[in-house]
Every structure is written in structure tokens, then in C-alpha cells.
Amino acid sequence: MQEEKLQKSSAVLKDAPRRGLTRRSFLKATAATAGAAAVAGVALDTLPAAAEGQKPQEEVYQGICRGNCGGGCRIAVTVREGKVVKTGPILNEDPMENLICARGYTHTQRIYAPERIQYPARRVEGTPRGGGEWERLSWDDAIKYICDHWKEYQKEFGDSSIAYSYGAGTYAQNYYVYMRLFNSLGATKIAQENDMTMLNYSWKMLGMSLYMVGNSRKDQVNAHTTFIWGCNASIGTFNRWKYLMASRDNGGKLVVIDPTYTVAAQKADFWAPIKPGTDAALAMAMIRYWHENGKDDKQYLATMTVAPFLVRQDTGKFLRSDEAGIAAEREAGVATGGGFGLGMDQGEGKFPLVAVDEQGNPGLLKEIAAPAIEGEFVINGIPVKTAYTMLLDRCDEWTLPAASAKCELSEDVITQLAEMYLDGPTMLHTGFGIDHRGNGDGASHALCTLPLVSGQIGKKGAGVSGNLAGATTGFAGDNWMTVVTSKMKPGATTNMTYIPQIVEEQQWCGQPMHLKSIFFYCGNPLGSYSGTTALRKAFESIDLLVTADTVWSDTAKYSDVVLPVPHWFEYETYRTCPNDYLDFNDAAIEPQFESKPDCDIIRLLGLGMDLGPEFDYDNAGFHAMFLDSDVARDQYGVTWVTLKQQKHIKMAPDEFIYGNQFIPFATETGRAEFYFENPVPEFDKSRQLDQELYALPFQSDPLETYDTNPLLEKYPINLMTHRDKFKVHTAFAKCPWLLEIQPEPTVELNPIDAEKYGIAENDYVRCYNDRGFCVFKAHLDPSLRPGTAWTEHTWLDDQYKAGHYADLTSLACTHFFPTNTPFDTLVAIEKYELEA
């Protein structure tokens, strides 16, 4: 019966003409005085009634659920008399994809939510930010107000005075068109910083291919062993969980390494409750164990990684042919991997790297049949070691006893983990948990090195999966140069971590910078970033904050101007990530209220800033231009017109195995680069890194939650955060159906800690530190490690009884690939009595 319903939905979806009420008639029909609140939830008794004896006419459109949960599911959007009345799954070729989660069923509530932003608005002059006093603006007045200020800022303070900040709140091509505007203005880019350390390490080490650094996601079912590490896979990679369960049903084993007894740990064959923040030590101990016992894959290391290349001991750089006295021509520069094919560094032409044969004779790798991967030598008077020897030297301190003491796992458990990893094919399923602590650099580096040393990569069922293995094919086919980077003016790049520093110092990387305006889109920094206490203080010195959003998020409420954006199902766009299809998103209904699609907003701002006719495109025009590329047309036969007709186009093969001789790594060397010869900070180029330390994996202490921190006497609890299965991000924070399941923020405590502080189940508690405080309802969980607490990071400010979890967190970070570090937070906790 369910399949029959899905088939019917698919048939209507493919052939349905566009009908329905206009925005004006919709508002009239629903008595606009009631507004969106009247239809929130779309209960059956509120739907338009059909004439007696007639079945209500329904149309079904394709929507894409794109809140960046790793899913990107296709949604059947049912419309009756101009209103979305229900959502459900669409029948896919792959039966594994015929499911959507609870969030996918709640879009009717998001569409008709009372918190929708209905019209452009400006904070009433003289009232405080966040005070909730707004005056309505017309679109013309809103655009003129913003553009007049931007022009003044540019004239007085330069292009860098205007900045833009984006998150991961909606992944589709409308998300990227903002870059066209800000690249044309020379504005300061405040790059996405959530969850980026592990991603950046994987791209730097392994490059980026069709599925980022992994095989096709369907290859997961071929894994005999899967290590879920740094990822609560049942939530953090929810859309891939079914493949993990399928591999287990096929006889595969699940190994979970996590301090917390998550749902994934409950389903595992083996759970290792590692001490938080010690992952690098465990990974390096495993590498050391493999080498000591002759179980490292020397053939893979020699042929597919930088293991044979020689590293100068005086400079830490790779030895090149000109330095070794070997005649060779410079190699052409190649792409070295980077974010989604945009802004990729180009390797400059350099002399080729040098290796040695088993007798120690130097030469070019292509000329050496069997290169040595271990040893130290003197070449042309220069002392060198192989890159693999350098790695082994780094891992040498992590003996089984040392790792056992550090990680609080027995030596037998560490040995067992090392042996299980070799029982392949093995998939490393990882996410962003590692980089949520301030020592995520070395740990991310170490985890990405494990498949290389073990040889568990580059074959069926073996490699890297999880959040590091989303499909990227669509980005290769997009017309980026025309739409996004055309006429780019060089602008500064930073991330939110550095905004307080920039505001205070009025400079960035040695250049003057006077931030006067930030434009926020596709994200909610004040609801999802760390260190919001410091951010709000910094924002006080910035004249104009503008947010384009669908609902009144924490960031929108704190802005000076807000611009209403439609719900995802109210305008046309398409999505290319993270799945292996190019999917069209129908406009199931007209944009409600006075909301405008992102592309229309960019058009108005571009024209308002006098950027000329290259911004005089509507939503369809921008999207058609995105798909106007040789790759899209010739390789895939895709245009905007054909995509609208077909809606669901396969873009990447199911049979795709990354990291072997047939599909080598997309790095400068064509090999996996576990050794970095020139580690430079991603953003703060003026900052000097410890080159020797960052060249290889390393274990370091977290920035705040380390054992000897004197703050532990005052703040003895390590507060960690996690995604909420029912919401994942703040975009779904106020769906009534989801709130019936989980009505308010909670903090989980071990009963030992609860007893110490006189806290019982369902008591309210106050967590606090020098940065801020937050009130939660307590839940006692004996599986949680004593001394730790666990809370969701999916709530909006007004859903807390008092405070906000992010006010407790810090902006502190390391600077190679900086990211948010919400796990690296110390708090005190006490029972809290609510006021009557």
C-alpha cells in the first residue's frame, strides 16, 4: 500500500502542471488577519473543504529537504487549493532512499509557522538590539537603506568594511549566489567555521573527488568492519545510518569509539569509551602497534602516499631534485584540493620530489621500482628522512602503556582495536566530534592517517565515510566562474572566531579593517556558534547588521534590518550536495507574505549598489546561468530546462572507489599527503605556526578541558553538546510536533554528579562559568562519564528558561584550521528554582 501511494505521488510529481492560488488570493482565502499562526500545524479541520461528494484536488511537487543534516532527501509536497497540506517521501530508484525523517514531515509547520518573517523590517531607532521593536519597511526602502549605508562605508572605510557571513542552514544553489554580490563588492568573507577542522584536514591530506574523500556512500554495505569515530552516527549522519545498519546485517561489525554511550554505541559490536580529547594518542598508538608487528601496509604506503619522499631535517621541507643534484624539469602546477572546487590553490611549478631505492640511492620516484619508505640518509650533503620515518618518530612515544594511561583504555582494548581495524575491508566513518575540542587539529590529522598506514582505503568497503564522503559532482558541472567568481575583487577572508579581535584592533593580517556592516544568510551564528557572549559584545561596535532568513532566528532578532526569505518549497532552485543526484526543487506554492528568493534579493542589492546589468537576473536567470556550462551540457546533458523537466538526475556513479591507481588522490602529488611541508594558518596568515608540530599528527591538551587546568576547581564539569535527533539544527527548533516529543532543553548528568549537587531527575539546573549561564531541565544518565554533562545545541534563545548554552562556550581555537570548540567548555552546576 505504501509503495502504491509513493508510485502515485511520483506520477503526479512528474506530470503535474503548475496551478494554485497566487499569494494575494491565498492571503485573502485564509483571512490574512489570522496570519500564519492560524494555520500552523495544518490540522485536518483547518483545511479548505471540498464541495459535497467531491474529492479535494491535490497536486504533488518535488521539494528538497536541505538543512545540511547529511541527507538532502526528496520530499513529496502535497498542495491543496494553494496550501501545502502534507509532506512525505518520494519513490526512489534505490529503496534505501525511500524514507524521510521526522523533520521531513514537519515542513507544513515550518511553512506556516508564526515565527515567519513576513516583511522587511528595521529596528526602531534608539531601541537596543534584540529588544524586539521593529518598523515595517517596503522592499525599496529596505534595499535603499542598506545600499546607502554600504556606499558610505565603502567611501570612508574601504570595501573591507562590509562583510558577509554564511552558515550551512540551506544547501542549494541559491545559497551560493550571494558570493556573486560580495565578490563584486570586494567585501570581507566571514567563512563558515562550524565543523571545519576535520573537513579541512581530510581535503588537505586526501584532496577532493566525486565523494569528497570517500567512496560512494552505497559502498558502506561492503565494509566488513566500520569504525565510527568522532561521530554520533545515528544522528550526525542520520541519512547514512541505514547503510551502516545494512553493512551490519550483511555480517559486518560496528566499532564505536566515543566517550558517551550514544545510540550508535548501543548498536555497536564493540564500544571503546575513550577519555575525551585523547583520540590522537589512540590513533598514533594503533599506528605504532601496526609497525612494530609488521602489520602496516608497506605496499600501499609506497605506492599511494608520500611515505617514500625525503624530508630535509634542516628545513622540514621535502627534498627536491635541484637540491639533490638530480637533473629534472619543473613540474606543472596542479590543483591541490579545497572547498567544493571553489578557491582551490594552484600548486606552483616545482622541481619533483626525491626518494631513494632500497640501497639508499636517490632518484625520482618514477625511476625507482622499489622505493624505501623507512630510513635516514645524507643526500648531496643534506640530512633527510623518509616521510614515513618522520611519522613513526612522531608516534614513537605512544606505546601501549602510554596510550592506555592517556586514553583510559586498557592495553588489551587498544590492541584489540588495532587488530579489528585490520580485519577489513574497513571503513572509517567519522564526523565532526573530533574538532569540537580545541585539540582537534592533531586528532583530525591522526584519524585521516589510519586508513593510509593500514591500507584500508582504495578498495571496496574500505576508506573514509560519514560526513567526509558527500557527493560533489554537481559543483564540477556548475558555471562557477561566471556566476560566483566573475569580476571578483580581492577581499579579505576571516571567520567569526576573529571578529572580536578585528573589531578591537581595527586591522586584519597587517591591513586596516574597520568592520561597519555584516550581512548574515543561510545560518544563525548567534544560535549555533561558540562564544556568543564575546560575539554580541563585538557586534556592538558594528553599525549595521542585516539578516536574510525565513524565520526570526536569534541572529535575525539581534540585527538592525531583516529581509524575509521564502521557505524552501516556495521557490525554484536545485541541489547538488551531499547526494549523488542533481535534484530540482519545485515552487510548490508562491512565496508567502512579502518574502523574496535569495536570487531576487541579490538582484535588488546588486542593482542598488550600481553593479550594472550583470545583476539584472531573476531567480530563474541566475539558476540557468549556473547550469550553463560545457560540463553540465556535454557530460550530463543538463540545462535548467531539462532539470526542471526531469527533476532527479544521476550525477555520480555508485561504483566509485577513491584512493587507488585508477582514481588517485586529488592532491598536488597525486598521493595521500600525511606529511605537511608548509603548514600555514587558513585565515590569520600573520600568525606563525610551529611548523614541526603541525607537519604530522600530534596529541596535545584541549584548550580548556585539560586535567591540570586550575579552573577545574571552580568549574569541575565538562559541558559537551550534541545534535538533537529531532531537530539537528536550530531551523527546526520550534516545530510543534517535534516539541511534543522533546519540549525543552535538557542537560544530561551522571547520577554520581547529580547526587553531589543535590539534583534529581527533572530538576532545573543552572550551568555557569565566567562567560555566561544557562538553565536546563536535568536528565540523569548513568552511561555518561562522571564529570561530564551533555546538552543539545538545537534550541533558540527564547526556548531556554534563562541564558543560552552558547553563552557558556568560548571563541578560543587553534589557528591552522580554526573551528568552533563547544566541547571544550568547563562549567559549574547547581540546582535552580524557577520563579513562581
XYZ file of N, CA and C in Angstrom, residues 85 114 249 374 540 643 755 816:
24
model
N -0.299 20.899 2.416
C -1.063 20.226 3.467
C -0.343 19.030 4.057
N 4.261 30.675 12.956
C 4.020 32.057 13.388
C 5.294 32.884 13.450
N 23.873 -5.889 8.879
C 23.006 -7.008 8.507
C 23.724 -7.985 7.577
N 61.360 3.718 4.690
C 61.937 3.981 6.002
C 63.426 4.253 5.861
N 28.403 45.056 19.009
C 28.009 46.390 19.473
C 28.793 47.482 18.756
N 16.551 20.041 -16.379
C 16.476 19.709 -14.958
C 15.052 19.914 -14.435
N 23.965 13.588 42.425
C 23.851 13.422 43.879
C 24.758 14.412 44.610
N 45.420 26.715 12.774
C 45.720 26.120 11.472
C 44.434 26.031 10.656
